[in-house]
Short mmCIF file of C-alpha atoms in Angstrom, two decimals:
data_model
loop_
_atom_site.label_atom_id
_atom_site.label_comp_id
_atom_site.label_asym_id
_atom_site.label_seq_id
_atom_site.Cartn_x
_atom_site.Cartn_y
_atom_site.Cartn_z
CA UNK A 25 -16.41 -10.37 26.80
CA UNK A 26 -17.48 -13.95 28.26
CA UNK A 27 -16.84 -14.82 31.11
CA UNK A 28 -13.97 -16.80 31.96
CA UNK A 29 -15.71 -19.76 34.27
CA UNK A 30 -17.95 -20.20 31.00
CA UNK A 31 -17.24 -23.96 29.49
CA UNK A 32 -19.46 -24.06 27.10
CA UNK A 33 -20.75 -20.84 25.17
CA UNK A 34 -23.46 -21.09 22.14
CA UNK A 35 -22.11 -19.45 18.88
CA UNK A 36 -24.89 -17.43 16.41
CA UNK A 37 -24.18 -19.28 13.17
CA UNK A 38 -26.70 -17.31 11.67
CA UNK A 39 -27.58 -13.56 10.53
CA UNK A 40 -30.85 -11.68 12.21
CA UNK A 41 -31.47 -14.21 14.25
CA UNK A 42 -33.74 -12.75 16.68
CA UNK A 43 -33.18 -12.86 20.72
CA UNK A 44 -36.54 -13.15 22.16
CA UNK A 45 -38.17 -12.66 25.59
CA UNK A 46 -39.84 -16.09 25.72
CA UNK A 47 -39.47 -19.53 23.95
CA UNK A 48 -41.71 -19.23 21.59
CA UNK A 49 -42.14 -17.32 18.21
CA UNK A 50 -44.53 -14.22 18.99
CA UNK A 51 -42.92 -13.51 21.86
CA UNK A 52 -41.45 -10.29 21.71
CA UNK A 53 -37.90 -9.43 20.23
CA UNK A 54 -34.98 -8.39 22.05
CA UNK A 55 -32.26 -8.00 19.71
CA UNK A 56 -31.38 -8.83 16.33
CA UNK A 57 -28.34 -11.97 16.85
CA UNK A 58 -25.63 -11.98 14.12
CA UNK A 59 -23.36 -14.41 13.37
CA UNK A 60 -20.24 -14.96 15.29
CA UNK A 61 -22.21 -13.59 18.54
CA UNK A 62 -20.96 -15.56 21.61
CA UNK A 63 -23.61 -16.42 24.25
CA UNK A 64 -23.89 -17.68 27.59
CA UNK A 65 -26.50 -20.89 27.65
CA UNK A 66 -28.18 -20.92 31.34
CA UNK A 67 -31.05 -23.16 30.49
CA UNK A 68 -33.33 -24.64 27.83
CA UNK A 69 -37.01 -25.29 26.77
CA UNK A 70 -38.13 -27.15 23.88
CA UNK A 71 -36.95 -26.00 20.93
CA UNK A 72 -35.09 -22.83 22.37
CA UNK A 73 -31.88 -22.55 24.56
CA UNK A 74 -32.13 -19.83 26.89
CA UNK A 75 -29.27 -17.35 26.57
CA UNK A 76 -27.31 -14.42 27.92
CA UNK A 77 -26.12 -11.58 25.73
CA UNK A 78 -22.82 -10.45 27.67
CA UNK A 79 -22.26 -8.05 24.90
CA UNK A 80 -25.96 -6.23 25.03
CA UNK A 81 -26.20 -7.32 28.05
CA UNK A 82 -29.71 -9.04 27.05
CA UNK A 83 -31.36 -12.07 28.11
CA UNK A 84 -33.56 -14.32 25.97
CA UNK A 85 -34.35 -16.97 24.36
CA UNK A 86 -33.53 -18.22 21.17
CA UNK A 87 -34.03 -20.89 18.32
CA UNK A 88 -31.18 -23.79 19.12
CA UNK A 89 -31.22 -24.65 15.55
CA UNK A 90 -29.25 -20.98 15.25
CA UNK A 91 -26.20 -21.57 17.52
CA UNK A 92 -23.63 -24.11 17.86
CA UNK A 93 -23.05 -25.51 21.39
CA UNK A 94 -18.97 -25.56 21.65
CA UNK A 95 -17.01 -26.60 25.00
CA UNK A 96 -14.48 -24.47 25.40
CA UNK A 97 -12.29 -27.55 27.17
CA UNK A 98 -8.35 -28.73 26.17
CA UNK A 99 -10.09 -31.83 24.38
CA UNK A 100 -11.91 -29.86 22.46
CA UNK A 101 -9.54 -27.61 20.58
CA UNK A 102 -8.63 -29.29 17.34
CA UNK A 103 -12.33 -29.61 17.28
CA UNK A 104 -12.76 -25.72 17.16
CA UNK A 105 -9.58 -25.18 14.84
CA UNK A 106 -10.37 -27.86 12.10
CA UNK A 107 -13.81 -25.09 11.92
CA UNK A 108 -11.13 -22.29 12.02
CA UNK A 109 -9.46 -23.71 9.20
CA UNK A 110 -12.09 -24.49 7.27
CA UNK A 111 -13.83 -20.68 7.62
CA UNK A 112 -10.37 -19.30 6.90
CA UNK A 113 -10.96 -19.31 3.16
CA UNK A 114 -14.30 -18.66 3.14
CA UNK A 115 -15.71 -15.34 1.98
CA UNK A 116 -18.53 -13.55 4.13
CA UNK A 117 -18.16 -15.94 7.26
CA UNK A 118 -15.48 -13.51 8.91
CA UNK A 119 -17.43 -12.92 12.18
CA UNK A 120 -18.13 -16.51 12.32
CA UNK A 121 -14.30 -17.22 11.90
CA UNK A 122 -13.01 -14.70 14.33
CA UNK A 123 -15.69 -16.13 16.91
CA UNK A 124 -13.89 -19.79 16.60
CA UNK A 125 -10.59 -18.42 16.98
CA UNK A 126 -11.43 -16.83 19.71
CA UNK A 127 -13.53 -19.80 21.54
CA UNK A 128 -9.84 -21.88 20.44
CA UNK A 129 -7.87 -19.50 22.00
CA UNK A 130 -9.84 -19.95 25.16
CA UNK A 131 -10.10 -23.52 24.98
CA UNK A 132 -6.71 -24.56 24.10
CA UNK A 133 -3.85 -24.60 26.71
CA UNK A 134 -0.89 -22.41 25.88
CA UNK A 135 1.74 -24.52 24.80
CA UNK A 136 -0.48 -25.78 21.75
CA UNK A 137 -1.24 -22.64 20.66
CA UNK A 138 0.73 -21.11 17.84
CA UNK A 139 0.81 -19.07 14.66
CA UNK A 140 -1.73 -20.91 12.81
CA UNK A 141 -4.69 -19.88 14.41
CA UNK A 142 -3.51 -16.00 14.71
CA UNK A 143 -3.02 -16.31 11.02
CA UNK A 144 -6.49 -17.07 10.46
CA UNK A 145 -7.75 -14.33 12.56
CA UNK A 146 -5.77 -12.11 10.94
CA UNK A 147 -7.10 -13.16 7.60
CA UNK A 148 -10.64 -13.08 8.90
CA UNK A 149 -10.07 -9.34 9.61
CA UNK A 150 -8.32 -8.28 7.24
CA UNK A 151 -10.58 -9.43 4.36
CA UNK A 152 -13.38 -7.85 6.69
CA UNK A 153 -12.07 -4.48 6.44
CA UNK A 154 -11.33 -5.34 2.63
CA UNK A 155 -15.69 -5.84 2.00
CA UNK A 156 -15.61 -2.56 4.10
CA UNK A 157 -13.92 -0.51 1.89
CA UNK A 158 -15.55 -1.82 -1.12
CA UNK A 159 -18.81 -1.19 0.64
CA UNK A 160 -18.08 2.50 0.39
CA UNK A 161 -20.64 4.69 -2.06
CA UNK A 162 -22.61 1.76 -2.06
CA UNK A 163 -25.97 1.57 -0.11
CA UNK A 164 -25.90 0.47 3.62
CA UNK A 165 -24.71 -3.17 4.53
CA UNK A 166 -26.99 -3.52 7.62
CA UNK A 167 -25.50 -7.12 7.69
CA UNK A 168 -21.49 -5.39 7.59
CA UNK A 169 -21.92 -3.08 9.65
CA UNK A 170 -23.22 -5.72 12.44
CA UNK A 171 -20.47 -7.95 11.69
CA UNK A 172 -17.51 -5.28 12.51
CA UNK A 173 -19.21 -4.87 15.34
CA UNK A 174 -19.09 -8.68 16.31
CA UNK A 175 -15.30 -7.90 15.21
CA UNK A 176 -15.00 -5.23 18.02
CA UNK A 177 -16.08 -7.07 20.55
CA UNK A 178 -13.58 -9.86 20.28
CA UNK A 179 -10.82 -7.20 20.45
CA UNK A 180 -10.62 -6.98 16.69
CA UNK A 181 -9.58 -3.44 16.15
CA UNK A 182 -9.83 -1.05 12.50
CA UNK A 183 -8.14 2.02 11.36
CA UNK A 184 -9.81 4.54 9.19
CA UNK A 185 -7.50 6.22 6.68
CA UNK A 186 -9.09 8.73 4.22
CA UNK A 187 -6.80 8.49 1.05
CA UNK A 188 -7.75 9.68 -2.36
CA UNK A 189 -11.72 10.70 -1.29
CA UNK A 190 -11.98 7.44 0.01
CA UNK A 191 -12.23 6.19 3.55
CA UNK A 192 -10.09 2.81 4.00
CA UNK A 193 -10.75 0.50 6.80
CA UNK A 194 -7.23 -1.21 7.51
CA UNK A 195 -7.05 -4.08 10.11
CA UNK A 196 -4.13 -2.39 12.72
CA UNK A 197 -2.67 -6.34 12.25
CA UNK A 198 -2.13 -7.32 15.72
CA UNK A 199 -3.04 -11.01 14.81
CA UNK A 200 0.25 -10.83 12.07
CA UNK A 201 2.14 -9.52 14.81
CA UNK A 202 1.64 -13.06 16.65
CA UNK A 203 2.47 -14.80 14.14
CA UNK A 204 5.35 -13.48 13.83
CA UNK A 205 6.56 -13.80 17.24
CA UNK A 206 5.01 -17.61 17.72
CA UNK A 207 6.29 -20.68 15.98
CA UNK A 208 4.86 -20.34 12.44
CA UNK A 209 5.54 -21.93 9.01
CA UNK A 210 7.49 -19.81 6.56
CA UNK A 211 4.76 -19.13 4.09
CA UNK A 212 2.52 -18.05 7.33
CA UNK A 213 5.19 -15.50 8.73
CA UNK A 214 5.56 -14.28 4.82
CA UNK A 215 1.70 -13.75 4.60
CA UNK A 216 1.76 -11.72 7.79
CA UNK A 217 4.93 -9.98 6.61
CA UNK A 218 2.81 -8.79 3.53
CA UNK A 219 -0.19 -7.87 5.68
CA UNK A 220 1.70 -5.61 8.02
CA UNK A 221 3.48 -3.47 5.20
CA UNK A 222 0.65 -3.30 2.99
CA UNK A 223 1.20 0.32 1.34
CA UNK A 224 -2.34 1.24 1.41
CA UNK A 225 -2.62 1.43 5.19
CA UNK A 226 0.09 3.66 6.11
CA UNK A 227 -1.69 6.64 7.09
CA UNK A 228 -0.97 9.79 5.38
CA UNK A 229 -1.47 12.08 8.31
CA UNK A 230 1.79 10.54 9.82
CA UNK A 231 4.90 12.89 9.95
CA UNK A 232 8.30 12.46 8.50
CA UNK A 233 9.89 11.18 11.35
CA UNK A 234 6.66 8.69 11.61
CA UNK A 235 6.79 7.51 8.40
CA UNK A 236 11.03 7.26 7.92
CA UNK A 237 10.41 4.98 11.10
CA UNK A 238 7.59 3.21 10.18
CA UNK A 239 9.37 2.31 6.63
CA UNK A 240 12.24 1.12 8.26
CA UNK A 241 10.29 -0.94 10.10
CA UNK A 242 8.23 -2.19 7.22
CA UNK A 243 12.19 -2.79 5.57
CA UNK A 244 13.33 -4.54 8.61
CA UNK A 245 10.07 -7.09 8.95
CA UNK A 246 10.24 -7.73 5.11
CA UNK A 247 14.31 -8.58 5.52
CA UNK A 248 13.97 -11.31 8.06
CA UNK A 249 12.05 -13.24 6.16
CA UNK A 250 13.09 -16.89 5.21
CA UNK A 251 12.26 -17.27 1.72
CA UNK A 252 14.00 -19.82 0.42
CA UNK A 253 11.58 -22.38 0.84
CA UNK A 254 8.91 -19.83 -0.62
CA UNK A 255 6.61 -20.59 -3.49
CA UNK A 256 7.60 -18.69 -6.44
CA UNK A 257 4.02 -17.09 -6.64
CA UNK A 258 4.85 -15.49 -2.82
CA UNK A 259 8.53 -14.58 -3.24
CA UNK A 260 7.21 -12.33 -6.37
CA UNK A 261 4.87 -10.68 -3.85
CA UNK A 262 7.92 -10.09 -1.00
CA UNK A 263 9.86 -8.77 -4.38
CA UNK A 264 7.69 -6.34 -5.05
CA UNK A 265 6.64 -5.20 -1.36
CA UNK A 266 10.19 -4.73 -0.77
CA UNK A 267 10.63 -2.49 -3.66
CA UNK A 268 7.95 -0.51 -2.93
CA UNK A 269 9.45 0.26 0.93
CA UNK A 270 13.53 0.62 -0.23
CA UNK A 271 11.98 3.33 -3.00
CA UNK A 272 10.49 5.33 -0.11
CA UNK A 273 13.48 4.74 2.09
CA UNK A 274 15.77 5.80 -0.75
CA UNK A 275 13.88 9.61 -1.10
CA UNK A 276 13.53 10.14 2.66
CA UNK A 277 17.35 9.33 3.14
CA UNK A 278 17.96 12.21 0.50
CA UNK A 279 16.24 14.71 2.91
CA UNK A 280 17.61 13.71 5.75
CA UNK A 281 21.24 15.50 6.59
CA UNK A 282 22.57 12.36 8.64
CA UNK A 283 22.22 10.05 5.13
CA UNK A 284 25.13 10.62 2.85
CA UNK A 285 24.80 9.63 -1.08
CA UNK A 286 26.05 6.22 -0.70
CA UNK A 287 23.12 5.67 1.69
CA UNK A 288 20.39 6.96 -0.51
CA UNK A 289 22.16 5.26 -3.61
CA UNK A 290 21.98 2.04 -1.50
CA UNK A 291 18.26 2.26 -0.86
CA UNK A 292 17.28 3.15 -4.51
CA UNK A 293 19.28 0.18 -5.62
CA UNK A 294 17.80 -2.37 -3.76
CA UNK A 295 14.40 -1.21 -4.84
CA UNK A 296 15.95 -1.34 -8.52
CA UNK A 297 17.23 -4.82 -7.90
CA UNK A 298 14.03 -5.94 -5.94
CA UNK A 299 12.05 -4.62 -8.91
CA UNK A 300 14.45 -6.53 -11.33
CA UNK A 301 13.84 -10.08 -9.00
CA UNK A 302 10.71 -10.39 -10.01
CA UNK A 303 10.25 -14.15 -12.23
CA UNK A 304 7.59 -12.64 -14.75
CA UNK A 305 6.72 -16.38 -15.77
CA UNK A 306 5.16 -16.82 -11.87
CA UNK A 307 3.98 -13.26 -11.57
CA UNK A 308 -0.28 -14.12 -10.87
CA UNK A 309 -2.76 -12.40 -12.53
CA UNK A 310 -3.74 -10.80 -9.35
CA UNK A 311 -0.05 -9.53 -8.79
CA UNK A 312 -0.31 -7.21 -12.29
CA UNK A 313 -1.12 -4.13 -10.07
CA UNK A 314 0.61 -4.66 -7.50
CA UNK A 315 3.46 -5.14 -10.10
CA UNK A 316 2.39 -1.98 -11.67
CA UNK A 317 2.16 -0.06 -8.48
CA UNK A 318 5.73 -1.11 -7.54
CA UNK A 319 7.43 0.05 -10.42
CA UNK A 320 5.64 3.07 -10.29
CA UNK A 321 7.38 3.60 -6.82
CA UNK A 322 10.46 2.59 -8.25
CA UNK A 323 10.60 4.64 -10.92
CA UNK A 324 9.82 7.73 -9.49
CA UNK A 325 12.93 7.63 -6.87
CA UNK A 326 14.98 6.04 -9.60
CA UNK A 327 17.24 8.40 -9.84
CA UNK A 328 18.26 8.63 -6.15
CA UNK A 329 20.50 5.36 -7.37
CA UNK A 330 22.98 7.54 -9.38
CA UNK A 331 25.97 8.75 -7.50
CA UNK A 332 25.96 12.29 -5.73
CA UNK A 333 26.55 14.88 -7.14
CA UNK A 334 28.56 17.47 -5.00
CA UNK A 335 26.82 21.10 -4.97
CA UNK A 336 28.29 22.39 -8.29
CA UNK A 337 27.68 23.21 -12.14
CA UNK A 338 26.25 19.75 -13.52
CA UNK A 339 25.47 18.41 -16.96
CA UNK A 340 27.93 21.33 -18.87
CA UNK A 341 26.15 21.46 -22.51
CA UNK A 342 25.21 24.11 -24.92
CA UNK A 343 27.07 26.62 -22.34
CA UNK A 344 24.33 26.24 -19.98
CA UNK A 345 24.43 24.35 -16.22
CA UNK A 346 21.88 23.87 -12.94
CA UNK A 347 23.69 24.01 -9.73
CA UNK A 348 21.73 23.57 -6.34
CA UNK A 349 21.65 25.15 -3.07
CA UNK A 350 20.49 25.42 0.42
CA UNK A 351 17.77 27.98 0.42
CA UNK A 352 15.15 28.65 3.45
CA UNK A 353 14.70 26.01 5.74
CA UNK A 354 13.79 23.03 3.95
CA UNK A 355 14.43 24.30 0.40
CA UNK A 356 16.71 23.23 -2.10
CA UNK A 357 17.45 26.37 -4.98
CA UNK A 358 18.01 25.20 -8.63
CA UNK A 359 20.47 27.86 -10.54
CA UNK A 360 21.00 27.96 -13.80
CA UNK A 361 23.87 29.19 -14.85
CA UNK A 362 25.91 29.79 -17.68
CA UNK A 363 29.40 27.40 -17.82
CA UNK A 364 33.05 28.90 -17.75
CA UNK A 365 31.75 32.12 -16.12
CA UNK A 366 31.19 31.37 -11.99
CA UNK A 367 31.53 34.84 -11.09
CA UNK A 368 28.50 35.90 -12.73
CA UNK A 369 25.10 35.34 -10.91
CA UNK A 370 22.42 32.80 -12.33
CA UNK A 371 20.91 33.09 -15.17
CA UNK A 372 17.46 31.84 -12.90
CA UNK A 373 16.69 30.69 -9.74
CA UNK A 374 13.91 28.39 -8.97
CA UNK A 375 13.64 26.99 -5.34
CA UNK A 376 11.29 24.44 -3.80
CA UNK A 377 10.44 22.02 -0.95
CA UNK A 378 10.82 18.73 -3.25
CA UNK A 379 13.15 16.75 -3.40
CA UNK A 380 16.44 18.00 -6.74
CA UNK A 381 17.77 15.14 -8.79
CA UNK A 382 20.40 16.75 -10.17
CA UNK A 383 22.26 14.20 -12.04
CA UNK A 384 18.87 13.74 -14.06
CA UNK A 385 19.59 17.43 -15.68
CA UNK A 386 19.67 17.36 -19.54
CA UNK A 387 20.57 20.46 -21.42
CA UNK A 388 19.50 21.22 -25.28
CA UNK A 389 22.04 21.23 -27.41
CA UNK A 390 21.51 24.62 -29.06
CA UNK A 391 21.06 25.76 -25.13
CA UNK A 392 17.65 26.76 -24.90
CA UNK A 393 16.22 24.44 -22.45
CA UNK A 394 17.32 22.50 -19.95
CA UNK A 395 15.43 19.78 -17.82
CA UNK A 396 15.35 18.52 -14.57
CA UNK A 397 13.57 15.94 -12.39
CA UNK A 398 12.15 17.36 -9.05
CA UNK A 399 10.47 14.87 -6.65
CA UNK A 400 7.96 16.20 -4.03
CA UNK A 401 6.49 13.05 -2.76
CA UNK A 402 8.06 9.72 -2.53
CA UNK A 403 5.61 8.05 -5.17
CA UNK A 404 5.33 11.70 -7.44
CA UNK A 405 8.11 13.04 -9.50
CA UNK A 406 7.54 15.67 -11.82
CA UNK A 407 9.68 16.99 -14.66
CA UNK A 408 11.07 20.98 -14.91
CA UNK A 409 11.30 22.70 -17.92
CA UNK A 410 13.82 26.00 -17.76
CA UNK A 411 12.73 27.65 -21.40
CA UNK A 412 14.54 30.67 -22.56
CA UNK A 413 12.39 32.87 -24.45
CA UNK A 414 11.53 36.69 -25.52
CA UNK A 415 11.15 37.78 -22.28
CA UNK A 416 14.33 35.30 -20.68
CA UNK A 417 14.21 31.94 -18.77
CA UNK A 418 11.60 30.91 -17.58
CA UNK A 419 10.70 27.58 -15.42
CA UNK A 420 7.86 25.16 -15.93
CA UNK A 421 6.44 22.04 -13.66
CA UNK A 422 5.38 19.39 -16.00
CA UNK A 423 3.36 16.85 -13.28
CA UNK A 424 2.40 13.53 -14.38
CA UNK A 425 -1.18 14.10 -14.27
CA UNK A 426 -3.66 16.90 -13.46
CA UNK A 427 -4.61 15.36 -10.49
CA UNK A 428 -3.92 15.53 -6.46
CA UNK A 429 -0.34 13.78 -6.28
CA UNK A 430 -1.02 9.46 -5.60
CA UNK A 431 1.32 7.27 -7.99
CA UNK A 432 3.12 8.90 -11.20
CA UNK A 433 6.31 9.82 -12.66
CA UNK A 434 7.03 12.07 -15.79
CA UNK A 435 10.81 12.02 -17.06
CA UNK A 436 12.75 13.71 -19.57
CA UNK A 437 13.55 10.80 -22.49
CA UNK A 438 15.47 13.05 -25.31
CA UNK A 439 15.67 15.57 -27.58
CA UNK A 440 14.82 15.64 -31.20
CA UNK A 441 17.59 16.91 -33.01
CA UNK A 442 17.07 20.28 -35.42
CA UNK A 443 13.17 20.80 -33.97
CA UNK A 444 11.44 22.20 -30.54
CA UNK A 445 10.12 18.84 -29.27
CA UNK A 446 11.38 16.69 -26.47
CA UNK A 447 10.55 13.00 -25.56
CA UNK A 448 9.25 12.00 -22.14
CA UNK A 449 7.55 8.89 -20.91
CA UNK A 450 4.91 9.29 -18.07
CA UNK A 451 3.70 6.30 -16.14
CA UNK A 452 0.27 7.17 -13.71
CA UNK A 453 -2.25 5.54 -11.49
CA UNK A 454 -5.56 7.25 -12.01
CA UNK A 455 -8.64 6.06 -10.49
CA UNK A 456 -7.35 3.04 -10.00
CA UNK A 457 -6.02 2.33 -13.58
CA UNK A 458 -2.17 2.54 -14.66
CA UNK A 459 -0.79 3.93 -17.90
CA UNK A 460 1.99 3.79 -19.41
CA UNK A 461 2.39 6.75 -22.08
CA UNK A 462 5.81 7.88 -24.39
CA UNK A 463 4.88 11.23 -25.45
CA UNK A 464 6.15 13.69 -28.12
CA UNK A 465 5.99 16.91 -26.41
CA UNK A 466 6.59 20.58 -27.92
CA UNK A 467 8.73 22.87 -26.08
CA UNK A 468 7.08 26.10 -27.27
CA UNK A 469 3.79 25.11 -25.21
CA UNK A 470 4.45 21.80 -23.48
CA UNK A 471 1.40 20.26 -25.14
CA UNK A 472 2.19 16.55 -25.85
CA UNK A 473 1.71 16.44 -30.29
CA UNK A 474 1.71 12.26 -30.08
CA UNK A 475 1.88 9.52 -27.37
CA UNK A 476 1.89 6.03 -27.93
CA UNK A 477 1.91 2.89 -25.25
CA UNK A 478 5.13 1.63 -26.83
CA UNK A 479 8.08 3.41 -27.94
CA UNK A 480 8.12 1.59 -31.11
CA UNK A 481 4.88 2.99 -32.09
CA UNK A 482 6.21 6.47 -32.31
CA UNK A 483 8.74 7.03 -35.05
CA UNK A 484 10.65 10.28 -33.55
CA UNK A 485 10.52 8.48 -29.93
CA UNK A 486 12.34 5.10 -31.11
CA UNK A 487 14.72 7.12 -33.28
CA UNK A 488 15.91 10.24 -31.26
CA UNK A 489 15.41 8.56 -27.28
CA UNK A 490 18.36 8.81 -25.43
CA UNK A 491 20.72 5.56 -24.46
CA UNK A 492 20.79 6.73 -20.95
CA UNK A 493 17.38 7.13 -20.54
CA UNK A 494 16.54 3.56 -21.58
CA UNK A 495 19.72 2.19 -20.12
CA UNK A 496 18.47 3.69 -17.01
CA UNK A 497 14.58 3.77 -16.93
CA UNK A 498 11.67 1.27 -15.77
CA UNK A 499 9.64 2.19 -17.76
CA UNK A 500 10.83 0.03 -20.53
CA UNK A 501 10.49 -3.01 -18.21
#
């Protein structure tokens, strides 16, 4: 870092710009200069200032046409933040902009200092780590790669989170941090908000208790947000952040012994009603996947909203029941059993480490299947099929996709009456692309026999689907 005694410091305002051992331009070249480099100016000589590299620990020379000179006095800070602001917004200059925050931040005495400027720097590194990621698979960014290093050295710090055969560079946000904790404007403190609980940086390596902490953080730094004064554009973003974090909250408080029902009822229905907030006629282009992602979130812990269910037969029909159980630590045993006749043991038994819905069981009514959502990841629910055939029951795991769990729900959406076909709807994110798909599936092999993006489009799916199912679902949305 610079020295502190420095008052005035040159600032590289340009990429390669080449550090060399004497003032002239076949001397030979120390180091390759990159914009948003800070240097120490001990001298000059015609058209070069000579300069020392505190971070390479170089000295040189170089062209003064590729710096600015900045005076890092009290009288000179609104000079440094009017650049700040003006950078803030503008795409590939993120090493530049972090550089001028940082020469404010040294220049300006304490009391003037306060979120505005932390904002920018956060937005400077965050959209840095953004053109990171997107670099990835790509050929080499010499010019990237030098400018996260420019990053570094002003304290600027990145996470690396592999996710989905991608590595994501995440900003750890201690700039939004700030701004929380400084005098800010409401829009400011609701930007960092939104930076600090962005989904896609939580890393999936964390543990339970990690994550059930960091989540109620995210909950608790989303909640204390003013947004009254909001523009309508920003409130639908805090709408749908916040739906995303209650619909995690509401499946880890249904593993967790110390949450009763009301308490994981509570969390899915304030991702439900956060979902339902949303004013579709202000929802920004740029907000349709995000608006995607969240209901996909929603709707697969959906059904943690309905009341609990104590640990008994549920959903009596065609004789047939599921009742769940503690099994080894950590599991939760589905039995099927047949109604009226407790003393007998289950018909099956199918246990698992994911999370039972029970109140989501539907039975056939001639008794010869019965379904059940099972959720094994807070953003993945899949759908169990108990068949009874020649050789007895038998259980099936429907997923939403064939694919390593991300973003997807599959759910059980009625029978059609007098034939061996179910309805289900199935909402996915797949390389990056959501679908929404109301499917006509056989119960002899499970292989969907039609699908349509609407239920409309599909004759036995808008005559046979069940009331509760759209009186309940998001999919429908």
């Amino acid at each position: 870092m610079l020295a502190t005694a420095l008052t005035v410091i040159a600032i590289v305002t340009q990429d390669q710009a080449v550090l060399r051992a004497a003032p002239r331009e076949s001397a030979a070249q120390h180091a390759l200069l990159w914009q948003g480099d800070s240097l120490e100016i001990r001298g000059s000589k015609g058209d070069y200032l000579q300069v020392y590299d505190h971070r390479r620990e170089r000295a040189g020379y170089l062209r003064a046409s590729q710096v600015r000179q900045q005076a890092l006095k009290p009288e000179n800070a609104p000079e440094l933040l009017a650049v700040v602001r003006f950078l803030r917004d503008t795409p590939g200059a993120e090493a530049l902009g972090i550089s001028y925050a940082a020469a404010y931040l040294k220049a300006a005495p304490a009391e003037a200092i306060d979120g505005e400027v932390f904002d920018a720097l956060g937005a400077f590194a965050e959209r840095l780590a953004q053109r990171a990621t997107a670099r990835q698979g790509k050929a080499p960014d010499n010019t990237l790669g030098a400018h996260l290093e420019v990053a570094a050295h002003y304290g600027v710090d990145m996470v690396s989170l592999e996710r989905d055969d991608q590595v994501r560079l995440c900003y750890n946000g201690e700039a939004f941090r700030r701004v929380l904790a400084l005098r800010a404007s409401d829009v400011q403190k609701a930007l960092a908000a939104l930076a600090l609980t962005r989904h896609d940086c939580v890393s999936p390596e964390l543990t339970p208790i990690e994550r059930f902490t960091l989540d109620n953080w995210r909950a608790e730094v989303l909640d204390r947000l003013n947004s009254a004064q909001l523009p309508e554009v920003l409130k639908n973003r805090l709408h749908l952040r916040r739906a995303g974090v209650w619909a995690s909250l509401a499946w880890q408080r249904a593993r967790r012994p110390e949450f009763g029902p009301a308490a994981v009822a509570q969390a899915a229905t304030r991702a439900l009603s956060e979902l339902a907030a949303i004013n579709k006629s202000e929802l920004a282009e740029s907000d349709a996947a995000a608006y995607s992602d969240a209901a996909l979130r929603v709707g697969a812990s959906r059904w943690a909203a309905e009341p609990g269910v104590p640990v008994a037969p549920l959903k009596a029909a065609g004789g047939l029941a599921i009742a769940t159980r503690s099994g080894q630590p950590g599991e939760t045993c589905i039995d099927l059993v047949q109604t009226g006749n407790g003393a007998q043991p289950p018909l099956f038994t199918r246990c698992t480490y994911g999370t039972v819905w029970p109140a989501s069981a539907a039975v056939h009514p001639q008794g010869s299947a019965v379904t059940v959502a099972v959720q094994p990841l807070d953003t993945w629910r899949e759908l169990w099929v108990f068949r009874h055939g020649a050789a007895g029951w038998t259980v099936d795991v429907i997923p939403p996709a064939n694919d390593q769990p991300n973003l997807g729900y599959l759910e059980f959406a009625g029978w059609v009456p007098g034939s061996s076909q179910m309805l289900a709807a199935r909402e996915t994110k797949l390389n990056g692309r959501y679908k929404t798909s109301f499917e006509l599936i056989n119960l002899s092999t499970l292989a969907v026999e039609r699908s349509a993006d609407r239920p409309a489009s599909l004759s036995a799916f808008y005559r046979w689907q069940s009331p509760l199912w759209k009186a309940q679902t998001v999919s429908l949305r």
